[in-house]
Each structure stands twice: as structure tokens, then as C-alpha cells.
XYZ file of C-alpha atoms in Angstrom:
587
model
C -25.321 -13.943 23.238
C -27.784 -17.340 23.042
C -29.535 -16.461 20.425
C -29.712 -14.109 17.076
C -27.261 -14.282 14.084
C -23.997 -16.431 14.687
C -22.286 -13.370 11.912
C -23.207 -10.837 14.513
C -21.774 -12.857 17.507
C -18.385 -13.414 15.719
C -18.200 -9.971 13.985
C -18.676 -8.732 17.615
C -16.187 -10.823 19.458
C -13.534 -9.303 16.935
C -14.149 -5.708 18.186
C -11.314 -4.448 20.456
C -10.983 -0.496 20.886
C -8.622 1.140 18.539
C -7.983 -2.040 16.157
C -12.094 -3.246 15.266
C -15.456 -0.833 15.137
C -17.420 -2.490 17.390
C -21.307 -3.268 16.171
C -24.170 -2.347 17.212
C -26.585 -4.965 18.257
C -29.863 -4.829 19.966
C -28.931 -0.929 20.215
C -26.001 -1.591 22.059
C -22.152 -1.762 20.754
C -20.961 -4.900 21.379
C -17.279 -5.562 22.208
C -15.111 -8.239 22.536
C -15.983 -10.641 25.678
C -12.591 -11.023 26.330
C -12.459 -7.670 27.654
C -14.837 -8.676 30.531
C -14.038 -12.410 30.814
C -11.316 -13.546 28.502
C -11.699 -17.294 30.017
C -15.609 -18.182 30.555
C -15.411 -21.166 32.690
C -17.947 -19.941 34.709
C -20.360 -19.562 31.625
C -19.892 -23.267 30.217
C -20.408 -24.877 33.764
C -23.523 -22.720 34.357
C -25.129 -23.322 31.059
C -23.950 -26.841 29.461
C -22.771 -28.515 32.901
C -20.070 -30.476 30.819
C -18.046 -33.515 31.691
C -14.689 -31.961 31.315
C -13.387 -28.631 29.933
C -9.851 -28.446 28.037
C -8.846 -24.687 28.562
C -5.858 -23.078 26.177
C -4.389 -19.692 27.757
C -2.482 -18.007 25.168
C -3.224 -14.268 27.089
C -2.451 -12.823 30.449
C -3.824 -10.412 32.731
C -2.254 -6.462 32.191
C 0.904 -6.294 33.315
C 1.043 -3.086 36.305
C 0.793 -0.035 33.706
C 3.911 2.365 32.988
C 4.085 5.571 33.906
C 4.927 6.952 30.268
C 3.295 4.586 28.289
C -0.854 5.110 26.841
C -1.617 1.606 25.950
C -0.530 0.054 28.914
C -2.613 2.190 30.546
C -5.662 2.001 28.454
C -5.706 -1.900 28.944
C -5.445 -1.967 32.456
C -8.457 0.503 32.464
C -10.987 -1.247 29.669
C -9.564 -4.895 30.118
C -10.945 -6.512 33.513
C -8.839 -9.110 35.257
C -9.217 -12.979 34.332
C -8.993 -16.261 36.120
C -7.690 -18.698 34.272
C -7.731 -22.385 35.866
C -10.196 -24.794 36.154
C -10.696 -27.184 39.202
C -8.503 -30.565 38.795
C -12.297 -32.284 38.837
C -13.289 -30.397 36.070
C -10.775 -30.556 33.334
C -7.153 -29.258 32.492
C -5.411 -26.424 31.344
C -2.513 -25.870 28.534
C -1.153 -22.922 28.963
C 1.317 -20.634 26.291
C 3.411 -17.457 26.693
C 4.230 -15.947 23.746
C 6.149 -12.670 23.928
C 6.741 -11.937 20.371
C 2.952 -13.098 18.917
C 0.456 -9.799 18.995
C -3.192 -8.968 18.718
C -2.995 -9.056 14.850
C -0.280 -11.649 13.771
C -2.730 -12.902 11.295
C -0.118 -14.441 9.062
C 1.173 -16.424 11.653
C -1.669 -18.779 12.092
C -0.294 -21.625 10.501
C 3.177 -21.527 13.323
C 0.550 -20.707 16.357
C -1.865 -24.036 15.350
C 1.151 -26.308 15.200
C 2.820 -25.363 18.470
C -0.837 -25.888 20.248
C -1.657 -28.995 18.055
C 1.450 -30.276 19.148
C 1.242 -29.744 22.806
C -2.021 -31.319 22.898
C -0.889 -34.269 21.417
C 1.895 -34.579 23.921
C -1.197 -34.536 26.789
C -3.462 -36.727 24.688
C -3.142 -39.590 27.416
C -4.679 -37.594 30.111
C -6.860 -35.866 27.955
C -8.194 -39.417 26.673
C -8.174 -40.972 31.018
C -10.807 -37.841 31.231
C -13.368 -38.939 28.754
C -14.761 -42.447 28.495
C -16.902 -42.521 25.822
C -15.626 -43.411 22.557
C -17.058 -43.015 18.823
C -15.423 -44.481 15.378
C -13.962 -42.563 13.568
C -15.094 -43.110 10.400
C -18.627 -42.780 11.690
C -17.889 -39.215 12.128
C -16.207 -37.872 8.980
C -19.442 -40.283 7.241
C -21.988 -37.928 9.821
C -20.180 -34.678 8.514
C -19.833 -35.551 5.137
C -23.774 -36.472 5.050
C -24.638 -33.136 6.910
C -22.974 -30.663 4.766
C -24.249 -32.479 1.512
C -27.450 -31.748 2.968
C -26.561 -27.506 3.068
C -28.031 -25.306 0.885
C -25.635 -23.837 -1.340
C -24.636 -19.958 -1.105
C -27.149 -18.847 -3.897
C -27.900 -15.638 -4.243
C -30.663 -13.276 -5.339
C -32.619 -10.723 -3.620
C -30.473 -7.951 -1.845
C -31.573 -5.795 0.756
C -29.530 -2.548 2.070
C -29.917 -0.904 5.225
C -28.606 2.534 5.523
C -28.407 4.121 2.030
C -31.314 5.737 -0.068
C -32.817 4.257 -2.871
C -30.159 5.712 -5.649
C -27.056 4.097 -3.600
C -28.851 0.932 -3.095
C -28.996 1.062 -6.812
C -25.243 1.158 -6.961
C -24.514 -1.114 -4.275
C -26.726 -4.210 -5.816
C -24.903 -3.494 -9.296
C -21.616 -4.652 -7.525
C -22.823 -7.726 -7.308
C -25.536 -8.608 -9.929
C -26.189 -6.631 -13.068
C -30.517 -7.529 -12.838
C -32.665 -7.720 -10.090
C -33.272 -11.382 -10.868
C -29.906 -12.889 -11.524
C -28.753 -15.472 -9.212
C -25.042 -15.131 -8.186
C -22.792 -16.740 -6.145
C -20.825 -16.564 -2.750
C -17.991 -15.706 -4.643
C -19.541 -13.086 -6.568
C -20.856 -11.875 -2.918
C -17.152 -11.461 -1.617
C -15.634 -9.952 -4.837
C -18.579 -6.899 -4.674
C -18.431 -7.002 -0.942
C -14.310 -5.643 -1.085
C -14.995 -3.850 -4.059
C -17.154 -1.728 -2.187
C -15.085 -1.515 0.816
C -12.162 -0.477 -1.465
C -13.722 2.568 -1.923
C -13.939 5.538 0.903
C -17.621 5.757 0.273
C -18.712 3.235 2.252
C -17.162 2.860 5.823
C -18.513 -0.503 6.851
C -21.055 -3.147 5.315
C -22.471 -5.461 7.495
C -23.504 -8.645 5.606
C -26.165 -11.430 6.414
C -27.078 -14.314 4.635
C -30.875 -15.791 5.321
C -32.004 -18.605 4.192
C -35.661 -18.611 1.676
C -36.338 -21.999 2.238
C -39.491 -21.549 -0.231
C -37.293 -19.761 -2.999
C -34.206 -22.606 -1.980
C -31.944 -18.771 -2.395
C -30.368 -16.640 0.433
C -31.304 -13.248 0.999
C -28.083 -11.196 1.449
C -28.949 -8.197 3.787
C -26.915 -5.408 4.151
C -26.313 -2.693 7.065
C -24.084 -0.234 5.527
C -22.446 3.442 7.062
C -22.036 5.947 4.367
C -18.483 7.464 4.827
C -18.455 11.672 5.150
C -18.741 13.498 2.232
C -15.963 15.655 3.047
C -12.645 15.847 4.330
C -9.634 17.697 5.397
C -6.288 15.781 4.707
C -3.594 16.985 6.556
C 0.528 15.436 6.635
C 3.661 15.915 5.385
C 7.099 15.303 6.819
C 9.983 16.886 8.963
C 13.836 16.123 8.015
C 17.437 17.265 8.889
C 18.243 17.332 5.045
C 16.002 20.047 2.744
C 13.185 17.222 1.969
C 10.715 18.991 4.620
C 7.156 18.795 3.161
C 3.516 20.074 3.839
C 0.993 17.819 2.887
C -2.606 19.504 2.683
C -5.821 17.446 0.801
C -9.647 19.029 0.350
C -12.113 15.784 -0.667
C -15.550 16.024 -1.692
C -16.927 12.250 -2.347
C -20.765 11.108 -3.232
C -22.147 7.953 -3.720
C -25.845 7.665 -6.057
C -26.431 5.916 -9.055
C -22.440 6.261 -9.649
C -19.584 7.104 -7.168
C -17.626 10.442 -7.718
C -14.955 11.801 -6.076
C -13.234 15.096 -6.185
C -9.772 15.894 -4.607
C -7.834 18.915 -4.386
C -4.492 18.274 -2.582
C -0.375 19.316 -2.371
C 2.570 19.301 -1.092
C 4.429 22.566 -0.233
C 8.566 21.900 0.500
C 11.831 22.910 -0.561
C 12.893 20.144 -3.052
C 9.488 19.105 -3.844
C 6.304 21.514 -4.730
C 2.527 20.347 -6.046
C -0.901 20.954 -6.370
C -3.380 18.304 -8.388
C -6.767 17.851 -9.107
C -8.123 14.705 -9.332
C -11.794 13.592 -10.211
C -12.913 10.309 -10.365
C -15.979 8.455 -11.089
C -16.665 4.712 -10.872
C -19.439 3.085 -12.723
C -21.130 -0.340 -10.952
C -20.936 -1.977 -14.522
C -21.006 -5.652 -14.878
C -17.066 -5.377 -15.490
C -16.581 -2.338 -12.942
C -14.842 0.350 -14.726
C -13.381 3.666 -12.694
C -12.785 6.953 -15.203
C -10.210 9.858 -13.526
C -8.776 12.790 -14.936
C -5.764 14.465 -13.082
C -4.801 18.137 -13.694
C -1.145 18.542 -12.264
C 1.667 21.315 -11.337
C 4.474 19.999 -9.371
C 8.242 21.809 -9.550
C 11.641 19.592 -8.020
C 14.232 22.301 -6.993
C 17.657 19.350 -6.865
C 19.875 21.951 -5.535
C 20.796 21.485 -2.080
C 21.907 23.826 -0.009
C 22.804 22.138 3.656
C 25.790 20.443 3.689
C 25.581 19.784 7.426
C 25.037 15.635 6.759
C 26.841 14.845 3.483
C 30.394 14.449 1.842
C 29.743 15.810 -1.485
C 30.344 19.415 -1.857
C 29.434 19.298 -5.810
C 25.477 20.344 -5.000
C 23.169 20.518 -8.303
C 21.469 23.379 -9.569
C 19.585 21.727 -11.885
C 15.626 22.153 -11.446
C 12.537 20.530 -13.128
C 8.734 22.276 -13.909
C 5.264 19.967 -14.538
C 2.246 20.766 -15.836
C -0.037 18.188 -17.559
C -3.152 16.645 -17.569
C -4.536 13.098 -18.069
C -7.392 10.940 -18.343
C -7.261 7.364 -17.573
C -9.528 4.030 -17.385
C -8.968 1.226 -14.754
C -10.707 -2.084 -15.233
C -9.970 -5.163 -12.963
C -7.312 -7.686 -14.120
C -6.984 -11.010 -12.713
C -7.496 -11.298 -9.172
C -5.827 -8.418 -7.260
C -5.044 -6.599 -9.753
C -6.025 -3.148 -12.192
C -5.224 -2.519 -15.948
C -5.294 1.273 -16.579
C -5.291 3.109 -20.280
C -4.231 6.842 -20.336
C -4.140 9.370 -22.836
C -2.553 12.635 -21.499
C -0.536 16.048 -22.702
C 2.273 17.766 -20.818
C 4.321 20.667 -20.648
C 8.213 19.340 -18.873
C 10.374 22.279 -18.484
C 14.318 21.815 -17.312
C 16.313 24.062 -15.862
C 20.043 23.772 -15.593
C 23.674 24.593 -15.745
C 26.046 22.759 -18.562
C 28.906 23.810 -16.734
C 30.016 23.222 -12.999
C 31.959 27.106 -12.767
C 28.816 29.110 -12.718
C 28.622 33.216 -12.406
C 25.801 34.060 -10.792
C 25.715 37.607 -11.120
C 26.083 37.121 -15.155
C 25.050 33.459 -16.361
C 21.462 32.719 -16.449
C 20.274 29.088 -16.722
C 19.749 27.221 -20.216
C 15.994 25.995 -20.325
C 14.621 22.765 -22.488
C 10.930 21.983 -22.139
C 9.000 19.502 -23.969
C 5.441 19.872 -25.239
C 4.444 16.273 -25.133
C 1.029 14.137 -26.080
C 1.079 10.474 -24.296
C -0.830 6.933 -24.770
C -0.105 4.297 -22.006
C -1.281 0.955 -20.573
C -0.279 -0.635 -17.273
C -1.013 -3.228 -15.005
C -0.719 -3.128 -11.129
C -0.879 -5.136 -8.061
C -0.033 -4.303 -4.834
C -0.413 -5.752 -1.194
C 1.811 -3.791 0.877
C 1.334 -3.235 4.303
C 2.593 -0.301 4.683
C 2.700 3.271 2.446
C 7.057 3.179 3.330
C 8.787 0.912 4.984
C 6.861 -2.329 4.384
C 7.730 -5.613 5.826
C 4.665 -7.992 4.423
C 2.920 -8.319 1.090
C 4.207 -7.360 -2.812
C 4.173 -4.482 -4.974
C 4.260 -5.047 -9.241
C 4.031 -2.797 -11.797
C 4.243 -2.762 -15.616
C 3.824 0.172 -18.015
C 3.866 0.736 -21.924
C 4.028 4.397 -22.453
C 4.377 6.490 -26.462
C 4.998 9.885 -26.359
C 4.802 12.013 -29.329
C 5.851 16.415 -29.807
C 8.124 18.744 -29.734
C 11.993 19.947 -28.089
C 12.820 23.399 -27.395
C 15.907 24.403 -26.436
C 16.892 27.677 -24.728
C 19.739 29.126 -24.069
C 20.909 31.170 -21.263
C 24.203 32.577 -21.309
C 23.737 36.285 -22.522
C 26.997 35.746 -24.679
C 25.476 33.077 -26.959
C 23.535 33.728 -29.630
C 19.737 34.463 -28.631
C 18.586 31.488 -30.913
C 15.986 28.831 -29.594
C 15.896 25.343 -31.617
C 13.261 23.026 -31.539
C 12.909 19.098 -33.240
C 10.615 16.780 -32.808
C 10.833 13.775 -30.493
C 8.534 10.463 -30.177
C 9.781 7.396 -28.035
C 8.048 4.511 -26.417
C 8.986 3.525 -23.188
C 8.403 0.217 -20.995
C 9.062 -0.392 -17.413
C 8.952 -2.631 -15.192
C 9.107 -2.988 -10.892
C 8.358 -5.596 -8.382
C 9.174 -5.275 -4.950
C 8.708 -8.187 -2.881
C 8.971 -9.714 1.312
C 9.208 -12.869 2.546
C 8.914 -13.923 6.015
C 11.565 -16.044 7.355
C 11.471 -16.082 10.634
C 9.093 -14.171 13.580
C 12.080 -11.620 13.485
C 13.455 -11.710 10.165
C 12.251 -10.556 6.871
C 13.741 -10.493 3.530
C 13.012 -8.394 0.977
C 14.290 -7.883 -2.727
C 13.184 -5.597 -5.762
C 13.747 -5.299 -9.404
C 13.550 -2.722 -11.786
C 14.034 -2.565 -15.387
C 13.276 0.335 -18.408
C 13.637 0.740 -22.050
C 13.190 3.777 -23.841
C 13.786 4.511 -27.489
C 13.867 7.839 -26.413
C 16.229 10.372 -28.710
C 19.386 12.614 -26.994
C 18.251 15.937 -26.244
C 19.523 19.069 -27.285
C 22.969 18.945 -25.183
C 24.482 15.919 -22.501
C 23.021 17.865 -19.430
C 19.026 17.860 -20.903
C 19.344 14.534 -22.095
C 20.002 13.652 -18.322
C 17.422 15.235 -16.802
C 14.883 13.428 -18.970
C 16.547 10.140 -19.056
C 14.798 7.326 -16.664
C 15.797 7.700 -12.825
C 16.664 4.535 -10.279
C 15.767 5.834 -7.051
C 14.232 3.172 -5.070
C 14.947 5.050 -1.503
C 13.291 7.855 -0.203
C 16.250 9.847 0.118
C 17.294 9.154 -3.477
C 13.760 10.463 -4.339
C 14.475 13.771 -3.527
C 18.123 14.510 -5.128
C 19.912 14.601 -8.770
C 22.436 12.251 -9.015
C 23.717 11.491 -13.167
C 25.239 8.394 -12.007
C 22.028 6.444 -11.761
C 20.059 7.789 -14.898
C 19.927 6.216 -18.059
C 17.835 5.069 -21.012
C 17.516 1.468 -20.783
C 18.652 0.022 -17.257
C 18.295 -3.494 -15.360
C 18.357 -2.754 -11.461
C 17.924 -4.990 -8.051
C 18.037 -4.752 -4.830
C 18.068 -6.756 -1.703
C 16.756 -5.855 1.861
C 17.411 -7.908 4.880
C 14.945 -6.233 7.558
C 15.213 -7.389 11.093
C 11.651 -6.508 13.026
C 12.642 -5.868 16.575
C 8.947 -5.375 17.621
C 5.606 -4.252 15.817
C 6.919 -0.547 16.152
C 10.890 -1.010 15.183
C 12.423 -2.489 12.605
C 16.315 -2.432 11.724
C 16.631 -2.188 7.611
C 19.433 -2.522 5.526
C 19.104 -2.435 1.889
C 21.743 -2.832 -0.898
C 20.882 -1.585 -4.751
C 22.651 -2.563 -7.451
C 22.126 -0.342 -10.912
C 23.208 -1.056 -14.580
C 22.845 0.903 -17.785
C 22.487 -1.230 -20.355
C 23.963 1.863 -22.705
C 25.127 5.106 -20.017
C 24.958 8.397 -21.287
C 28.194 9.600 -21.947
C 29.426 13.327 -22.448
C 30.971 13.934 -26.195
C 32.295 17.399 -27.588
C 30.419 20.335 -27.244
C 28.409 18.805 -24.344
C 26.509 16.364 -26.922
C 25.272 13.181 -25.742
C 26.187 9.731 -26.666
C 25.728 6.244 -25.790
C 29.198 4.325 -23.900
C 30.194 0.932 -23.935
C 27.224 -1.504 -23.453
C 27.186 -2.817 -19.446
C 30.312 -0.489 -18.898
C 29.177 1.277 -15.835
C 28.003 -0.184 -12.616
C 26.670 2.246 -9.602
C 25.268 1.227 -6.408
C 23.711 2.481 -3.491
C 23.455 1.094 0.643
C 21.356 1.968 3.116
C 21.559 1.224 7.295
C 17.906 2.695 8.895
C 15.797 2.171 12.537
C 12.191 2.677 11.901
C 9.617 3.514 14.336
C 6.278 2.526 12.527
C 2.902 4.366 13.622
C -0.150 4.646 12.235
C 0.231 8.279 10.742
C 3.607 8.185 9.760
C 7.292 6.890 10.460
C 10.615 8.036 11.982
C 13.310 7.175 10.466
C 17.132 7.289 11.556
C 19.213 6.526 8.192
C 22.946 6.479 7.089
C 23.306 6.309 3.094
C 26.603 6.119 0.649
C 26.257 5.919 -3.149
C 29.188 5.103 -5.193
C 28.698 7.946 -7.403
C 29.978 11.171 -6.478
C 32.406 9.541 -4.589
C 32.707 9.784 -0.620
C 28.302 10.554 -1.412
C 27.353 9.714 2.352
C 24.106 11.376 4.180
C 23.186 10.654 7.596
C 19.583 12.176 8.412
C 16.315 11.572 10.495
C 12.933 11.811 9.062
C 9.904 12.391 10.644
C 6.686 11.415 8.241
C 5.811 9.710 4.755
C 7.371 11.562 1.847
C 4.063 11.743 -0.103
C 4.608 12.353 -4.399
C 1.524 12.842 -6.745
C 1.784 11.596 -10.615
C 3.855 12.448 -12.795
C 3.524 12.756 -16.272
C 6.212 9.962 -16.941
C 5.674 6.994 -15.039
């Protein structure tokens, strides 16, 4: 490319098939040279004639491709071979071989410039016998200092948008100036660019930034692809314990003078069942503001029934109902971050046994279920780079929750009394998680977490329903999907370390060790009542030893687990998929 916009040429030379869209330009979608000629010696003699050319290999021509293996194959078909040397009389080469750096080791730029800055110093002397011509120093950084004074700032005003009609170019110039004549700033540009981008509506924005020298203001033009309006979501995951789940998602989404979007999605398993509704509508207001209500009916069925993989042979019975609906309201906070305020009502039905000798052919389960009205606020960030199993970024949540309504209790043994009690119950509840990974090494990751809850939340009618309601610690996938008393309590402190050793950009060898502490455990008093133990009595904890194949749709994982409570509590299980959970009513 010798001419045109210098955005184009560098948004183009990014595009490589399967990880950037290429772009169109001049009707034709333009990929990354280096596909054709990943060393363009040729090109600089032909067209600049210089005096000497410093060439840095860091890449290497496809390797013979592998029987059984797609991507070796695919280069060796799309990428075309390269020479890389230069004649002695022209200049030098420094060459690198990396065989742990890939395509998209972004965060490992600052490593990768100071092994090349430091093997260029190291040929500095024959770099320097090569050119003759020498300049001060000083007279340069004065030259550059002068010349980018003399820039025209990034000033914004008038937008233009390619690609949308005249009710989504409404929306899309809102994200970045509430009136037609306000100036705004780069800044402002990149905040409404990602906003924008965030969102499925809009697939890709190309931006451009040209210069009014009459108005002294860019023009910011825009090429944007509207994403489909509807879509078929289809996932789940495949396990050797009973966690095997469907996933199945029907989207409508629209973009005008407002975005909306309306989902309709589930999961269908043996432990875990849901359907929601979710419909949500973003306004481009000056502070951007997103509205959603969620309609929910989800069911967790704890009792397991394979024992093929774990020790304990003391399987729960116990089994939880959802149905509720909220409305919430997300505005921006700080940087990276969302506040959201919900008001919601809910209908939480438990089902359980009080006692662990159970007649099936005669005993019926007791039942509690709550009728429940909720107020919340919370505040999240995340980064993660990954849905499970991360290895980069954070994760950071805090939530104030009230809850105000009424107990029933139940009773199922047809010997008792046919009585049903109710009382009323209002709590508030805070929590608290961060989860956390910090590179320190190419191969070696560490990662922590730490979890923390207070409720003021009242027993329930007996020990057993004041346990199923009670807060849960499961910070494992596995430990999602099964009832265990031991790590349940009112108020907790939690934390958790994880040591992850990435053995390439597919594997990665975990281990992660959780530690969890009631501040006041639950203890069983006469007549199965509830009451509160010794404070920071009780410790629990919980290991886990995994291999994880990472792919773009899902992961496979290979896992061996032990809790401390029930004792000899060890699983060892493969997983094929994300386990995938929609809201609940209590965060």
C-alpha cells in the first residue's frame, strides 16, 4: 500500500485468518503481508534504495505439516515461504527463536523489546562501522519535540457513519457526544468506541480521523457492520459425574434510536435445570445507562446417584426450586467497571430430609419456601480471559442485598401433625469476591481469591432449612454442583490460592487450595433447631489437581478433588464443556 489511510494499512497488516477479520479496502480484503512476504527486502531495495537495512527475524518458515494436526496444515497452505537474509553489502541480520512466544502474547511486550533492545546493543559497533553519517542528539529530540507541538490536537466534532440507517447513526453519535455540535475528545472517542463494541450489536467499527484544517477539528468517520439480529446459542457440557448439561439460547437483538435485546435461553441436566428470560435495553445517554428485567425458573436436584468416582457413600437428597423475577439498572463506575441497582421478588422452595434413615415407600420430604421481595446494589469489574479456567486478568465483585417476607414451613412425614407455620424474615446481606492472576514467569502463573459474606439472616424453621439457605463457598466447578453442610454458613471469610503451570496456549496444569472459615457455623441443637457454635471453631478446606485443554468453545478438564468434610470426600472426573449457571435470586 503507498498511498491511502496509514489506519487502514495497519488495521490490515493485523488480519491473519481465524485470529483478525480482515478489511476490506479498495473492494478487496486485505490480509496480513506477512502471509505473502513476511521479510520485504526486496520491497525496500526496489523502492527507497537504502544505504543499509537492519533485519530482525523473530518468525520462521512452516515447519513440514503433521498428518493429524489442522493448523499446521492450514499454514503451510495460506502462509508462502520467506527468505530471510540480506546480502553482507547490504546490511545485517539479528535473528530470534522463540519457542514459547505466540501470535498473540500481547502481554509480553515489555520481555520481547528488552531481549531485542539488548541484542542490538551488543551489535551496536557494527551497526555504527555501517553508517557514517552522524546527527546530535539533542538536535533530534529538539526536531521532534518542535514537530509534534506543531500537531493538531484530537478534537472532535462532526461524526459520520457508514453502514447503519439514519435511527442507529442516531445512537451511535450519542456514545460519544450528547449534541451535534459538542466538541469532544480522543478520549471520549475511545471510551464510546468500546462501549459500542461491548455490545453484540455492532460487529466491527472501523474508525478514521480527518483532519478540517478550515474548522482546526477532525472528522471521525465510521464504517460499521451491524451484527445479526438473531441467533441460535447452542452448548452445554459432558461429565463422568451427574453434572451433564444442555445449553440451548434463542436471541433477538435491534439497534435504532435505543439498543434492545431479547434472550430466551436454558440449561437442561440432572443436577442443574433452567429457563430465563432476559430483556434488555440500553439508552445512549450522556451517562450510558442499560435497564434489564430477568424472569427465572431454575431447580438444583443435590442428590447424587453415581458413586463410580467418589468416597462418600452419604449422598444428599436435599433439592432446591427458583422462580423470581427482577429488574435492574447498570451505570458505568470508574474505569472498567458497572454499578447495578435491583429490585426483585422470589419464590425459593427447599426440599429435604431432616433425618439420614429415610423410608421411601412411607416418608415424604419436609418443604420450606420463602416468598421474598429484594433491594440490592453492586459493583463489578472483571477482565478475565477466559469464561473457566482463566490464567490472565481479575475478577471483583461487591454486593449489598435486603430482603424482606415470609417462611413457610411444611412438613412431610404423614405421622406429624398436618400443620404448616409461617414467620416473617428480613436480613441484609453483603458479599464480597476477588479473584486475581499474576504472571510470574512465561510458564508460571499464580493465582489467589477471596471471599467473604455477612448476613443478618434469621435460623429457619429447623437445622436442615437453615442450611440450605445459608451462604455457599463453592469456588470450583465441581463444588458448584453438590450439597456439602460443611462449607455453608452465615457470615464466612474464605481464600484460596492457585499455582497454575501453562504448559502451552492449549494446556495448563492447575492446582488450587481453598481455605473456608465460619465466622459463627451452624450447629445442630435439640429437636433439629439451629444455633450458632463457637466463633472461628470450624475450619474446612478443599484441593484440587486438574489438566486443562483450553479451546475456543469450551474446555476439557481431567480433575482429582478431596474436601475435608465428609471425610475420605474424593472425586476424580473429566469434563467436557463450560458449566454455564443463569442468576439467581441471591447473589
Amino acid at each position: 500500500m503507498r498511498d491511502g489511510d496509514l489506519g487502514d494499512a495497519v488495521r490490515a497488516s493485523m488480519s491473519f485468518p481465524f485470529v483478525f477479520s480482515p478489511i476490506e479496502v479498495d473492494s478487496v480484503l486485505a490480509y496480513d503481508g506477512g502471509i505473502y512476504n513476511n521479510f520485504p527486502t526486496d520491497v525496500m531495495r526496489e523502492d527507497f534504495q537504502p544505504d543499509v537495512i537492519i533485519g530482525s527475524v523473530v518468525a520462521a518458515n512452516p515447519g513440514k505439516p503433521k498428518e493429524n494436526n489442522l493448523m499446521s496444515q492450514l499454514e503451510n497452505m495460506i502462509m508462502q515461504k520467506t527468505d530471510y537474509s540480506i546480502p553482507d553489502s547490504l546490511g545485517l541480520v539479528m535473528s530470534f527463536k522463540y519457542n514459547d512466544v505466540s501470535l498473540l502474547d500481547f502481554d509480553r511486550l515489555k520481555e520481547l523489546h528488552d531481549i531485542g533492545y539488548n541484542r542490538t546493543m551488543s551489535m551496536m559497533d557494527s551497526i555504527k562501522a555501517r553508517i557514517h553519517r552522524r546527527v546530535d542528539h539533542e538536535d533530534i529530540q529538539l526536531k521532534r519535540k518542535i514537530y509534534r507541538e506543531n500537531l493538531p490536537q484530537f478534537r472532535f466534532r462532526d461524526i459520520y457513519v457508514n453502514g447503519a440507517n439514519e435511527q442507529q447513526q442516531i445512537y451511535i453519535k450519542k456514545e460519544f457526544h450528547t449534541d451535534d455540535d459538542e466538541i469532544f475528545t480522543y478520549e471520549d472517542l475511545k471510551r464510546g468506541y468500546f462501549r459500542l463494541l461491548a455490545d453484540n450489536m455492532i460487529s466491527e467499527i472501523i474508525p478514521h480521523a480527518v483532519y478540517n484544517e478550515e474548522e482546526r477539528l477532525f472528522e471521525l468517520h465510521l464504517n460499521v457492520k451491524m451484527g445479526d439480529d438473531f441467533s441460535i446459542r447452542v452448548g452445554g457440557s459432558v461429565s463422568t459425574s451427574s453434572s451433564n448439561q444442555i445449553y440451548l439460547g434463542l436471541g433477538y437483538q435491534n439497534l435504532n434510536t435505543y439498543s434492545k435485546e431479547i434472550l430466551f435461553d436454558g440449561q437442561l441436566g440432572k443436577i442443574y435445570n433452567n429457563a430465563q428470560l432476559m430483556v434488555k435495553f440500553d439508552l445512549p445517554t450522556r451517562i450510558p445507562v442499560s435497564y434489564r428485567f430477568i424472569a427465572s425458573f431454575s431447580t438444583f436436584d443435590y442428590y447424587r446417584k453415581d458413586k463410580l468416582f467418589s468416597k462418600n457413600d452419604r449422598p444428599s437428597f436435599n433439592s432446591k426450586k427458583e422462580q423470581f423475577a427482577k429488574f435492574m439498572v447498570a451505570l458505568p463506575f470508574l474505569t472498567n467497571r458497572r454499578a447495578e441497582f435491583g429490585i426483585g421478588y422470589g419464590k425459593l422452595t427447599d426440599y429435604y430430609y431432616q433425618s439420614n434413615v429415610i423410608d421411601f415407600d412411607n416418608d415424604r420430604s419436609d418443604e420450606s419456601y420463602y416468598n421474598l421481595f429484594s433491594g440490592s446494589i453492586g459493583f463489578y469489574g472483571s477482565t478475565l480471559n477466559a469464561r473457566q479456567y482463566a490464567t490472565k486478568g481479575y475478577h471483583e465483585r461487591l454486593i449489598a442485598q435486603i430482603f424482606r417476607g415470609k417462611e413457610f414451613f411444611i412438613p412431610g412425614n404423614p405421622t406429624a401433625e398436618k400443620v404448616t407455620s409461617d414467620k416473617s424474615q428480613s436480613w441484609l446481606q453483603i458479599s464480597y469476591i476477588k479473584e486475581a492472576y499474576h504472571q510470574m514467569s512465561p510458564k508460571f502463573t499464580l493465582g489467589w481469591m477471596a471471599e467473604a459474606l455477612y448476613s443478618s439472616k434469621n435460623f429457619s424453621e429447623n437445622y436442615t432449612a437453615t442450611m440450605m439457605q445459608a451462604g455457599e463457598f463453592a469456588p470450583t466447578p465441581h463444588s458448584k454442583l453438590m450439597y456439602n453442610a460443611a462449607f455453608r454458613a452465615n457470615q464466612f471469610v474464605a481464600a484460596g490460592i492457585k499455582p497454575i503451570y501453562v504448559i502451552n496456549d492449549l494446556f495448563q496444569l492447575r492446582t488450587e487450595f481453598y481455605g473456608f472459615l465460619p465466622i459463627y457455623p451452624i450447629e445442630r441443637g435439640d429437636f433439629d433447631k439451629a444455633y450458632y457454635g463457637k466463633a472461628f471453631s470450624k475450619f474446612e478446606y478443599l484441593g484440587e489437581v486438574s489438566v486443562v485443554c483450553q479451546l475456543p468453545f469450551g474446555a476439557i478438564s481431567a480433575y482429582v478433588n478431596h474436601y475435608s468434610s465428609p471425610k475420605k470426600e474424593w472425586n476424580v472426573g473429566l469434563t467436557i464443556g463450560w458449566q454455564l449457571f443463569n442468576y439467581r435470586f441471591i447473589e
